Structures are given as C-alpha cells and as structure tokens.
Tab-separated table of C-alpha atoms and ligand atoms in Angstrom:
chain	number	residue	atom	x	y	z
A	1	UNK	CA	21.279	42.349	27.520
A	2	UNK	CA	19.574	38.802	26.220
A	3	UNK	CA	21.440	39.218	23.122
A	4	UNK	CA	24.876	39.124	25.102
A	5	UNK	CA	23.690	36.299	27.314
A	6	UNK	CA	23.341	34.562	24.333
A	7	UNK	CA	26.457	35.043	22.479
A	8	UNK	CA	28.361	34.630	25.800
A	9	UNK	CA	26.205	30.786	25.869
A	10	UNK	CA	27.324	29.915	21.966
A	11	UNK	CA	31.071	31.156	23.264
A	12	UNK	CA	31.342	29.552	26.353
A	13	UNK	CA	29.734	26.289	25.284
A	14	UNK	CA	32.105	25.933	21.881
A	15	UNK	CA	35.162	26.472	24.129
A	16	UNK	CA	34.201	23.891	26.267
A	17	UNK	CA	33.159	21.728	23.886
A	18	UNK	CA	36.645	21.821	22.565
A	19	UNK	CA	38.838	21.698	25.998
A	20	UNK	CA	40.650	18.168	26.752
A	21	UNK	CA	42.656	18.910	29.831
A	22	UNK	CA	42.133	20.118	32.916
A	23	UNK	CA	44.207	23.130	33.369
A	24	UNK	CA	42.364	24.309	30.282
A	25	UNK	CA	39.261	24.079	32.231
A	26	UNK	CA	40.362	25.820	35.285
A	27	UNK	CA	41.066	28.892	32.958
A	28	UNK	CA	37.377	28.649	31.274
A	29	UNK	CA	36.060	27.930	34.448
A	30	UNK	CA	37.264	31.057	35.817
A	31	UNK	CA	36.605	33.160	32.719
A	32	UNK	CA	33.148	31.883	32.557
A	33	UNK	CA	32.121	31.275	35.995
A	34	UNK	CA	34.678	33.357	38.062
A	35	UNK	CA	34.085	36.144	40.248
A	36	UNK	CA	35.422	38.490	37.756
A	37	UNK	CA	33.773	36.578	34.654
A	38	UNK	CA	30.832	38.537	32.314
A	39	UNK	CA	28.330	36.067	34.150
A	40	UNK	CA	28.934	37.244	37.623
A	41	UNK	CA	28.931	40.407	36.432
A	42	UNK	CA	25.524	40.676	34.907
A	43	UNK	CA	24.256	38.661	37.576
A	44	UNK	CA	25.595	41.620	40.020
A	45	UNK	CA	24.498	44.371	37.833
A	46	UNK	CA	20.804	42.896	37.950
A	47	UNK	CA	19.385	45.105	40.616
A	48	UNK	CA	20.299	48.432	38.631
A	49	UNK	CA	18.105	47.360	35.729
A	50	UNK	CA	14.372	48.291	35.229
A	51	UNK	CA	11.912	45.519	36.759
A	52	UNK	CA	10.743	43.743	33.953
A	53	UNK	CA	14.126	43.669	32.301
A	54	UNK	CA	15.507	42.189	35.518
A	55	UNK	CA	13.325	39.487	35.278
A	56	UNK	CA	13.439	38.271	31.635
A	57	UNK	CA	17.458	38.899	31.943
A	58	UNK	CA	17.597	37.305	35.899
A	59	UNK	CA	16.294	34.547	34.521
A	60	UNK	CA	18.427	34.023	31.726
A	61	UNK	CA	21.134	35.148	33.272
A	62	UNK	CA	20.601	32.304	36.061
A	63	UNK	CA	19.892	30.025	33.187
A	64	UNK	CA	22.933	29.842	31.385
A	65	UNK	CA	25.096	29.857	34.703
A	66	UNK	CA	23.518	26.551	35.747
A	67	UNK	CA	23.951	24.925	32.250
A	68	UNK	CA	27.600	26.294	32.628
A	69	UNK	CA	28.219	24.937	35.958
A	70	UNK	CA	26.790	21.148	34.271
A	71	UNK	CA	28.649	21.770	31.082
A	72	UNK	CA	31.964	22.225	33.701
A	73	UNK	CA	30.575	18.781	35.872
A	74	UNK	CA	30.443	16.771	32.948
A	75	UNK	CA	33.326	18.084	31.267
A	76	UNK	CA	35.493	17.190	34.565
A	77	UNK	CA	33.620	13.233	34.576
A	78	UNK	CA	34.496	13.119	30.881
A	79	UNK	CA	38.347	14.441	31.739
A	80	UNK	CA	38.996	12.176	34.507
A	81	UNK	CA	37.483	8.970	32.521
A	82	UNK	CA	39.706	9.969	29.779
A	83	UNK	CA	42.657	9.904	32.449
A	84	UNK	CA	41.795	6.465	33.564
A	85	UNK	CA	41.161	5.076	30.029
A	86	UNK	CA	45.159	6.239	29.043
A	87	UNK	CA	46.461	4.908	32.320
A	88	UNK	CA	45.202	1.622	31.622
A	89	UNK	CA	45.990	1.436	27.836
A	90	UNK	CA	49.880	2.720	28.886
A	91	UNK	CA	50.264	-0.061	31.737
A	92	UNK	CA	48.205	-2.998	29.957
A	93	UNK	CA	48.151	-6.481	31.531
A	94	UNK	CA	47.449	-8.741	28.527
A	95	UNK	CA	45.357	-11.646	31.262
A	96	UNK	CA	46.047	-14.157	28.245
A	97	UNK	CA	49.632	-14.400	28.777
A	98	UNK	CA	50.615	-17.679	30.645
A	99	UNK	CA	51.654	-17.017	34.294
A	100	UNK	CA	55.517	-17.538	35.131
A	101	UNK	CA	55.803	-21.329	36.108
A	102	UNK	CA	57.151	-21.406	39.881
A	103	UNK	CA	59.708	-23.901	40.075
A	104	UNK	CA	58.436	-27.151	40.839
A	105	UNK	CA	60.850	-30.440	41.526
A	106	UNK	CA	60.674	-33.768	39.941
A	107	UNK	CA	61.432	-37.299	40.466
A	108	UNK	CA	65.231	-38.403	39.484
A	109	UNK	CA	64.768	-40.209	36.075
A	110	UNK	CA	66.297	-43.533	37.921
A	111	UNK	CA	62.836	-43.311	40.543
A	112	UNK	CA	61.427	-42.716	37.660
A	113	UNK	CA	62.564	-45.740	36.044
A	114	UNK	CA	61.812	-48.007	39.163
A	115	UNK	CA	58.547	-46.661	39.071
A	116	UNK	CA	57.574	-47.535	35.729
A	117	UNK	CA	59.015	-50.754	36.516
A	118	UNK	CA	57.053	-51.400	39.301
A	119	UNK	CA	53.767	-50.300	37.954
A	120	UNK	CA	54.178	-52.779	35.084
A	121	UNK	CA	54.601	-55.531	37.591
A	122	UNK	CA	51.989	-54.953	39.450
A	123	UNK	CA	49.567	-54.826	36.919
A	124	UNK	CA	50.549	-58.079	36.547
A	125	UNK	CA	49.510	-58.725	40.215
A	126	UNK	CA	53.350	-58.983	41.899
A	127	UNK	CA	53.616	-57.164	45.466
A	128	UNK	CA	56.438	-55.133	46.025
A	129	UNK	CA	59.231	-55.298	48.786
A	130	UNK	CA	61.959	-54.005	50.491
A	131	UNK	CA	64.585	-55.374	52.331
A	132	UNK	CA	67.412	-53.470	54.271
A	133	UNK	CA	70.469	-51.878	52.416
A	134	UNK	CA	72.907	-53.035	54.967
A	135	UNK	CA	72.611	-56.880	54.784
A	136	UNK	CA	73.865	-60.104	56.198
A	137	UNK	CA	76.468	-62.179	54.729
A	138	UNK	CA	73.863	-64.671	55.315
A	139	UNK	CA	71.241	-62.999	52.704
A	140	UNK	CA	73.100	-61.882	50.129
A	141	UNK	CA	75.448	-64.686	49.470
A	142	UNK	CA	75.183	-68.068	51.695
A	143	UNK	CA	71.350	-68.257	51.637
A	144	UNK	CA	71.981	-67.982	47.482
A	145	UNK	CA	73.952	-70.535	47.150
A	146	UNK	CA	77.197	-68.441	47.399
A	147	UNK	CA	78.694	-70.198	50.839
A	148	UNK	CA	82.230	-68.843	51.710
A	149	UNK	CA	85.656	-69.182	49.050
A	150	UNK	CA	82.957	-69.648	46.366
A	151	UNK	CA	84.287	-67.880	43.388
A	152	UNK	CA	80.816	-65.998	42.836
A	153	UNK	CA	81.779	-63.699	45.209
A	154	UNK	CA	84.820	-62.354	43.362
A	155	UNK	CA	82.243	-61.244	40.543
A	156	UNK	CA	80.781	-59.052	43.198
A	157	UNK	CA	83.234	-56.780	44.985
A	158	UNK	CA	81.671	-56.310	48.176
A	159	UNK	CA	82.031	-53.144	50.675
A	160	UNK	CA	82.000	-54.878	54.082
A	161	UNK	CA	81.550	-53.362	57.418
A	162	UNK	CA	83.359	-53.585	59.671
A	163	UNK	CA	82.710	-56.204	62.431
A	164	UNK	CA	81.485	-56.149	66.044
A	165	UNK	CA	82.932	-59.183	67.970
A	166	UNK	CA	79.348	-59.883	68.871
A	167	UNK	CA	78.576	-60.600	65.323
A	168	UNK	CA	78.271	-64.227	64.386
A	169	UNK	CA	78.315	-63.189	60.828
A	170	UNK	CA	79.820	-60.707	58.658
A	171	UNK	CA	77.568	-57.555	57.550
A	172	UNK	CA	77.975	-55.836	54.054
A	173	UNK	CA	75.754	-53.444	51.934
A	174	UNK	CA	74.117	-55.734	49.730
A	175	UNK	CA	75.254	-56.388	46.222
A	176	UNK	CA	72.194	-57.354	45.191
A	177	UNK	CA	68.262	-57.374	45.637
A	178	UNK	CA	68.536	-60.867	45.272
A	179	UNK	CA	69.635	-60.543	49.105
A	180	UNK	CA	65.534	-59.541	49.197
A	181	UNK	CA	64.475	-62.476	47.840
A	182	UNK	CA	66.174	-64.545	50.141
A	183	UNK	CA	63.937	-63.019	52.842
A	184	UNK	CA	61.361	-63.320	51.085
A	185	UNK	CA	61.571	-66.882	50.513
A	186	UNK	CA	62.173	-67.521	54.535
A	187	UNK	CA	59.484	-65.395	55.667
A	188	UNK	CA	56.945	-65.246	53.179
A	189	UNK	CA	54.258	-68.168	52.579
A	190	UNK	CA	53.734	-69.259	49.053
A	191	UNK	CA	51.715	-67.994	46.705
A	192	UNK	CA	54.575	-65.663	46.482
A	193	UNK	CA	54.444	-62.660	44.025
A	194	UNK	CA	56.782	-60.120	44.739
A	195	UNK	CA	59.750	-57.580	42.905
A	196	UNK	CA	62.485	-56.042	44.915
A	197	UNK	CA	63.546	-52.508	43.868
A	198	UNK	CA	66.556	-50.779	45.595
A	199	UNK	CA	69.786	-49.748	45.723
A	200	UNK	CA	73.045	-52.277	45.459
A	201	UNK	CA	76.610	-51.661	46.110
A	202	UNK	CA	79.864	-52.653	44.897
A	203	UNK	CA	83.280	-51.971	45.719
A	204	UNK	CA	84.678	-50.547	42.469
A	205	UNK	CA	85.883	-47.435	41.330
A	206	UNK	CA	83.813	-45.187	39.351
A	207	UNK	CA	84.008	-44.738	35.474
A	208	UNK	CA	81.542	-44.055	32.424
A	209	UNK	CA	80.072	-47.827	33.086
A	210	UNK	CA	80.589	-48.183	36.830
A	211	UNK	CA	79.220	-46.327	39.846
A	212	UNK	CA	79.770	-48.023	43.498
A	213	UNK	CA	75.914	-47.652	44.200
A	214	UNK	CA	73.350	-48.260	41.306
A	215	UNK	CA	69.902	-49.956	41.670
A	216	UNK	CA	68.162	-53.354	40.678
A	217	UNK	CA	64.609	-54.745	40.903
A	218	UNK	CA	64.719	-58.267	41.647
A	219	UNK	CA	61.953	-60.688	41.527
A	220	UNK	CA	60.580	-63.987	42.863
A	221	UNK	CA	57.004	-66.181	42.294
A	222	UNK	CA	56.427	-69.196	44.228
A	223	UNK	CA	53.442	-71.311	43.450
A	224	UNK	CA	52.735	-75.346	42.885
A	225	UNK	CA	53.808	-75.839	39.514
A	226	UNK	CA	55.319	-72.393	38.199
A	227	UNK	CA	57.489	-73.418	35.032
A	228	UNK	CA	60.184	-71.946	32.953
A	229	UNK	CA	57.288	-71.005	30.480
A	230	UNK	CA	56.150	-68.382	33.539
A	231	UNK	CA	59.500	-66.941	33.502
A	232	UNK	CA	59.755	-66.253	30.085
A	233	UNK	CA	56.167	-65.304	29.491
A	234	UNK	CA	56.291	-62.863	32.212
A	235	UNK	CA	59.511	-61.152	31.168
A	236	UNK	CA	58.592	-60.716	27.397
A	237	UNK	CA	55.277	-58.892	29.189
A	238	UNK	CA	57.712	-56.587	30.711
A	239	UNK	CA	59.555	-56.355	27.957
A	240	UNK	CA	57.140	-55.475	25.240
A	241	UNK	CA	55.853	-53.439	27.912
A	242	UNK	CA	58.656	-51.479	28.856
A	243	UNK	CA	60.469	-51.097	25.712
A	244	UNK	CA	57.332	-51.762	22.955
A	245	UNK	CA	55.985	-54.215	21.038
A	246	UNK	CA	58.581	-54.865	18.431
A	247	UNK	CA	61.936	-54.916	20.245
A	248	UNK	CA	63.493	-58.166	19.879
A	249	UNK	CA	63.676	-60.488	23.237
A	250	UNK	CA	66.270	-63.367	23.337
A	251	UNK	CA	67.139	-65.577	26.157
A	252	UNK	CA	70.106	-67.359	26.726
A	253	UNK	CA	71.715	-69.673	28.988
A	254	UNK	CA	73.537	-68.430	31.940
A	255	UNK	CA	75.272	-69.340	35.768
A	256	UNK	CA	73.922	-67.951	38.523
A	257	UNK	CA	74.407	-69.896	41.648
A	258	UNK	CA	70.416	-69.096	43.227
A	259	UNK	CA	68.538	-70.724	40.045
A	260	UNK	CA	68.763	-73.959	37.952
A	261	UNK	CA	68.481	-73.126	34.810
A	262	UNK	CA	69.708	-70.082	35.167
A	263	UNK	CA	68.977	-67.413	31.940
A	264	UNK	CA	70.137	-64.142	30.754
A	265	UNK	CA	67.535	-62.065	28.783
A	266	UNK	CA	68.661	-59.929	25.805
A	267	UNK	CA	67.175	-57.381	23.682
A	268	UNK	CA	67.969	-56.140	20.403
A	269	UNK	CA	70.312	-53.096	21.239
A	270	UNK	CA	68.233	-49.717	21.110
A	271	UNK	CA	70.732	-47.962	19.514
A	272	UNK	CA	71.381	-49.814	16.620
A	273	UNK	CA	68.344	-51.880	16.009
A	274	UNK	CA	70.385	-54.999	15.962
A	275	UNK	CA	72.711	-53.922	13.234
A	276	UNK	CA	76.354	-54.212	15.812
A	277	UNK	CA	77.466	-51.047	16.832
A	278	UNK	CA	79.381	-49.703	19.644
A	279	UNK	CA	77.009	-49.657	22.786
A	280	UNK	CA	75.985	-53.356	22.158
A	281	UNK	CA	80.206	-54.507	21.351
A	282	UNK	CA	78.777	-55.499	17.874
A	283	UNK	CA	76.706	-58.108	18.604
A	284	UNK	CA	73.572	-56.344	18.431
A	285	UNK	CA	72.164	-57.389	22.117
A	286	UNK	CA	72.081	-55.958	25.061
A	287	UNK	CA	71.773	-57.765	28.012
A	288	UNK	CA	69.221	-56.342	30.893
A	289	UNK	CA	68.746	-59.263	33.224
A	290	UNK	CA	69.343	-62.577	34.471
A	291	UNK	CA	66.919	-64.935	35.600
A	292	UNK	CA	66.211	-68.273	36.077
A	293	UNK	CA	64.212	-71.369	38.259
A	294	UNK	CA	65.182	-70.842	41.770
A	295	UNK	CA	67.089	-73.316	43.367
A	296	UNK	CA	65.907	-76.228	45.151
A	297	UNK	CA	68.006	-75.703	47.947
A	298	UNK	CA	67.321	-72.026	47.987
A	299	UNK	CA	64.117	-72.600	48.250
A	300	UNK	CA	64.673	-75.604	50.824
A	301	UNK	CA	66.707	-73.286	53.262
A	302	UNK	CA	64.179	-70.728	53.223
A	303	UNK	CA	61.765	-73.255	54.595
A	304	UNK	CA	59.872	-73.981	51.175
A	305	UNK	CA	59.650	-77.190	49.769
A	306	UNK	CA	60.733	-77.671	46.680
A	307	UNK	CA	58.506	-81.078	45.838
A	308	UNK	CA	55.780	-79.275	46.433
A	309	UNK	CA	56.032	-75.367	45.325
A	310	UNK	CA	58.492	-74.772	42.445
A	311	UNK	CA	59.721	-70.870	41.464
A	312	UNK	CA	61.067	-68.325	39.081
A	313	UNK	CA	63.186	-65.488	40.003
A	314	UNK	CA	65.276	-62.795	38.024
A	315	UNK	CA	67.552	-59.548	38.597
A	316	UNK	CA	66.948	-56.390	36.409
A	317	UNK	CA	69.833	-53.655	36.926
A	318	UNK	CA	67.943	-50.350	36.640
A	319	UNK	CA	70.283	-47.626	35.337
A	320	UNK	CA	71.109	-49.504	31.890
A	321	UNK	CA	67.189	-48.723	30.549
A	322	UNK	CA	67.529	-45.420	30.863
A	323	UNK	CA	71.140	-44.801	29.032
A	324	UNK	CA	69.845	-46.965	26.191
A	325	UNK	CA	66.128	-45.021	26.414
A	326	UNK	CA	67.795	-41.333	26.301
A	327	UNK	CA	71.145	-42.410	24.817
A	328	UNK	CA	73.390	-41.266	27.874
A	329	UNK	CA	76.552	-42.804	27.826
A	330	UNK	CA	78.117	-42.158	31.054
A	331	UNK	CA	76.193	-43.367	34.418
A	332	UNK	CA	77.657	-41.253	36.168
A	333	UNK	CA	75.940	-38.356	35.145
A	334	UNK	CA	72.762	-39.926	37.112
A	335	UNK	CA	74.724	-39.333	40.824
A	336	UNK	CA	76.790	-35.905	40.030
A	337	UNK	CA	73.767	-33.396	41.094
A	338	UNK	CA	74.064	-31.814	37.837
A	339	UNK	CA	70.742	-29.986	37.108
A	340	UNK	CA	71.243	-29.234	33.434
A	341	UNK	CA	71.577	-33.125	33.293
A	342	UNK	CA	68.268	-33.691	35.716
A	343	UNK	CA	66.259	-31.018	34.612
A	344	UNK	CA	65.633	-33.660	31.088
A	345	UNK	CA	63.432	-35.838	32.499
B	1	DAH	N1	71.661	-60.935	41.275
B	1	DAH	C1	72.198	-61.079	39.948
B	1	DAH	C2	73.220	-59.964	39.693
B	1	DAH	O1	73.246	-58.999	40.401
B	1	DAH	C3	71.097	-60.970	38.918
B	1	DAH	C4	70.151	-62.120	38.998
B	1	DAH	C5	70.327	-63.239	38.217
B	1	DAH	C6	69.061	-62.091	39.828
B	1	DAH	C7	69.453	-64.298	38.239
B	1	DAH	C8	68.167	-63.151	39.899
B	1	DAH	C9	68.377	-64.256	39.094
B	1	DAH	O2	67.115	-63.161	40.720
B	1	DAH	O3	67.513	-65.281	39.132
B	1	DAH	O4	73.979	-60.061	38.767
C-alpha cells in the first residue's frame, strides 16, 4: 500500500505544481481530495487491514492528505495573487501623468496691464486712487481749465446724462482720469503722490482704433519745488520699466489746457524699431501719453498754492501698450467676450 501512497504523492504534487487556474484546481481537488478520490478511499479501507499495516499506512495515508490539503491552500493564495497582479497590470494608473488642469480664470490682459502699471508706480512710492466714473462737468473739464465753449471739449466727445432740474451742473461719464486729479488736487494735502487708473468714455462709434469705453492711468505729484526734470525722470523710469531698457523715449511739446508746459511722450514704435512702418504712420513713434507742469490755476482752484508747491501731472491711455506688446491690431477685440482672444494672456 506505501508504494501507492507514494506514487499517488509524486502524481498529485506534479499536477499541482503545474495547474494555473482555478477550475483546474477544483477538478484536482476533487480527484485528489474528493470523497470518491484514491485518498479517501484508502483512508476508508484502513480498518480492514492487519494492525501494524494500518498503522505504518494510517499514518502515511494521513500524511500525504494534509500536505495535499496545504499544497491546495497555497496553490489557491498563489491563484488569487496572480488574479490581482493581472487586474492591476490590465487597468494601470501611470501616478506620473500630470492631473487634468480644472479650469481656472484669469485677469483680462487690460487689468493686467493697469496692474503692471500700477505696481511700477508704486515702487516708486505714488499712492493710487479712484475717483467716480460718472463725473461732474465741474471735474472733468472746468476745474482743468476747460470752462464752457472752450474748443477742448470738441476733442473729447462726451456722453452726458441727462439732467435733473436740481442739478446746478451738468453730469457726464468722465473722459478722462484727469477728472481724478482734479479731486485730488482739492482734497488732498501736498506732498501729493498719486496715479489714477480707470475707465474713460467717449461718445464715438466703435472701429479697429476706437471703443466708447477704454481706460487711462493718470497721474499727479505735488511738492515745494517739483520741476520738469521730475516729470521726465519719472516717466523714462516707467518707461524703461515697462517697455525695457533700450526702447527709445522722446518728448515733445504739446497743448493741454491743465499743464504749462504741456508734453507728449513718444517711444520708438515696437513694431518697427523706429524704421516707419504702418502702426507708427511712418514716423517711427508712437505716442503713449501726455504730460506736463500742472497749471497754476489748476492748482490755485483746488486750493493749492502755486508760489509755494509746484506739480507734474500726465495721462497714459492703457489699451495702446498692449496692441503694440502682443501686436493686436483691433481694440476691439479686448471688449467682444471672445475667449479664444482672452484665453492668450
Ligand atoms: N487727459 C488727457 C487725454 O485724455 C491726457 C493728459 C495730458 C493727462 C496731459 C494729463 C496731462 O494729466 O498732464 O488726452
């Protein structure tokens, strides 16, 4: 009987060895360890045999059915491991992908622009302010100089509202943040330091140059003894700053009735590098702002005294950096909601 134990082990233990699924194993489970299998059988048959055969073959017998049933325990670990291992290589999640970006929203490159435009003024210790979009007559023109019939206002086509009888003067949306430094002058005491950004308005129709609503940063300094040479010293700053070291700066006279001398500041056209071409009309400038000494009587209606404190201001419109920056060529891309447009910047 040992001899059959035995050659039932070697067979058993081969088969196994070479099983890899697990309805194979059910069948050698139940050929090996069933109820019917050779096993179970001799394990039955034990009490027929002689007494010391039962007991050498008992043992053996009882043996080789508890390697079997280990054999079968490990085989099943080793299966199901083997299942796991394949489920994971078939659905693998490579962790050093990048995750999907979510959709996140950015500023409109024109806040941008007033941003970068305010940061490099207050580095050079101006405060900011704002003053209100719907404005006084008073503010944006007659406190400037501008006093009713004067032809300045033609240059500026101005959207008026409509008036209350209550209102001793006319209301408009401003035309310009110089409107802000009007205030500013009344109600601020000198030393003054301050930019203006916001939005302006103007009563035109809209083409690839013109939108009714655009934006400006204006700014004032009041101090004892502020010259032209603080002007121009603090606009090449922003200059160099804002559009790098070597871009050409030129100033040049100009009227505007808030300053005395009044200035226009040019620089060599971006597109071109000062060669003439089509965005700077040939002459190779481009002009970005005016400026100029603020006006005695400016100053003097806005309760300063102009003996004593003297005072630069200037004008910057905003959406001409950009355009030249980024080469766009029609402003009104910056106010038509277009995301394919927005999503640049
Ligand atoms: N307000 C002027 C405009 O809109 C620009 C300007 C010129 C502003 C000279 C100033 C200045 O403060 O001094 O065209």
């Amino acid at each position: 009987m040992l001899p059959q134990l035995e050659e039932l082990r070697s067979k058993a233990l081969q088969e196994l060895a070479s099983i890899d699924d697990a309805r194979e194993l059910e069948s050698w489970r139940v050929r090996y360890l069933g109820k019917k299998s050779k096993l179970t059988t001799i394990l039955r048959s034990l009490a027929t045999l002689p007494l010391e055969e039962r007991r050498t073959v008992g043992a053996r017998a009882n043996e080789l059915k508890t390697e079997l049933e280990n054999g079968l325990r490990q085989k099943e670990e080793a299966l199901r491991e083997a299942e796991l291992a394949k489920g994971a290589k078939q659905e693998t999640i490579d962790i050093t992908l990048p995750g999907r970006p979510l959709p996140i929203g950015r500023l409109h490159p024109i806040t941008q622009t007033l941003n970068e435009i305010c940061e490099i003024f207050a580095s050079m210790g101006f405060g900011i302010v704002e003053g209100p979009d719907v404005e006084w007559d008073y503010y944006n023109f007659e406190a400037l100089n501008i006093p009713q019939e004067h032809p300045a206002r033609d240059t500026m086509s101005t959207c008026w509202l409509e008036q209350q009888k209550s209102d001793k003067q006319a209301m408009l949306l401003r035309t310009h943040t110089t409107a802000v430094t009007a205030r500013v002058i009344e109600s601020m005491e000198p030393p003054i330091r301050v930019i203006e950004p916001g939005k302006v308005y103007r009563y035109e129709a809209s083409d690839a140059t013109h939108v009714p609503m655009f934006h400006q940063i204006d700014g004032v300094a009041v101090d004892k003894g502020i010259t032209m040479a603080d002007l121009k010293g603090t606009l090449y700053e922003f200059a160099r700053r804002f559009f790098g070291e070597e871009r050409k700066v030129r100033f040049r006279c100009d009227y505007f009735p808030f300053v005395e001398p009044g200035v226009e500041m040019a620089i060599e056209c971006l597109v071109c590098n000062g060669r003439g071409c089509r965005v700077c009309g040939q002459s190779g400038w481009i002009e970005i702002l005016g400026a100029g000494m603020t006006h005695p009587q400016v100053l003097e209606r806005g309760g300063i005294d102009p003996e004593v404190y003297q005072s630069f201001a200037f004008g910057i419109g905003i959406e001409r950096l950009p355009m030249l920056r980024y080469g766009i060529d029609d402003i009104r891309l910056f106010y038509s909601s277009d995301l394919r447009f927005l999503r640049q910047f």
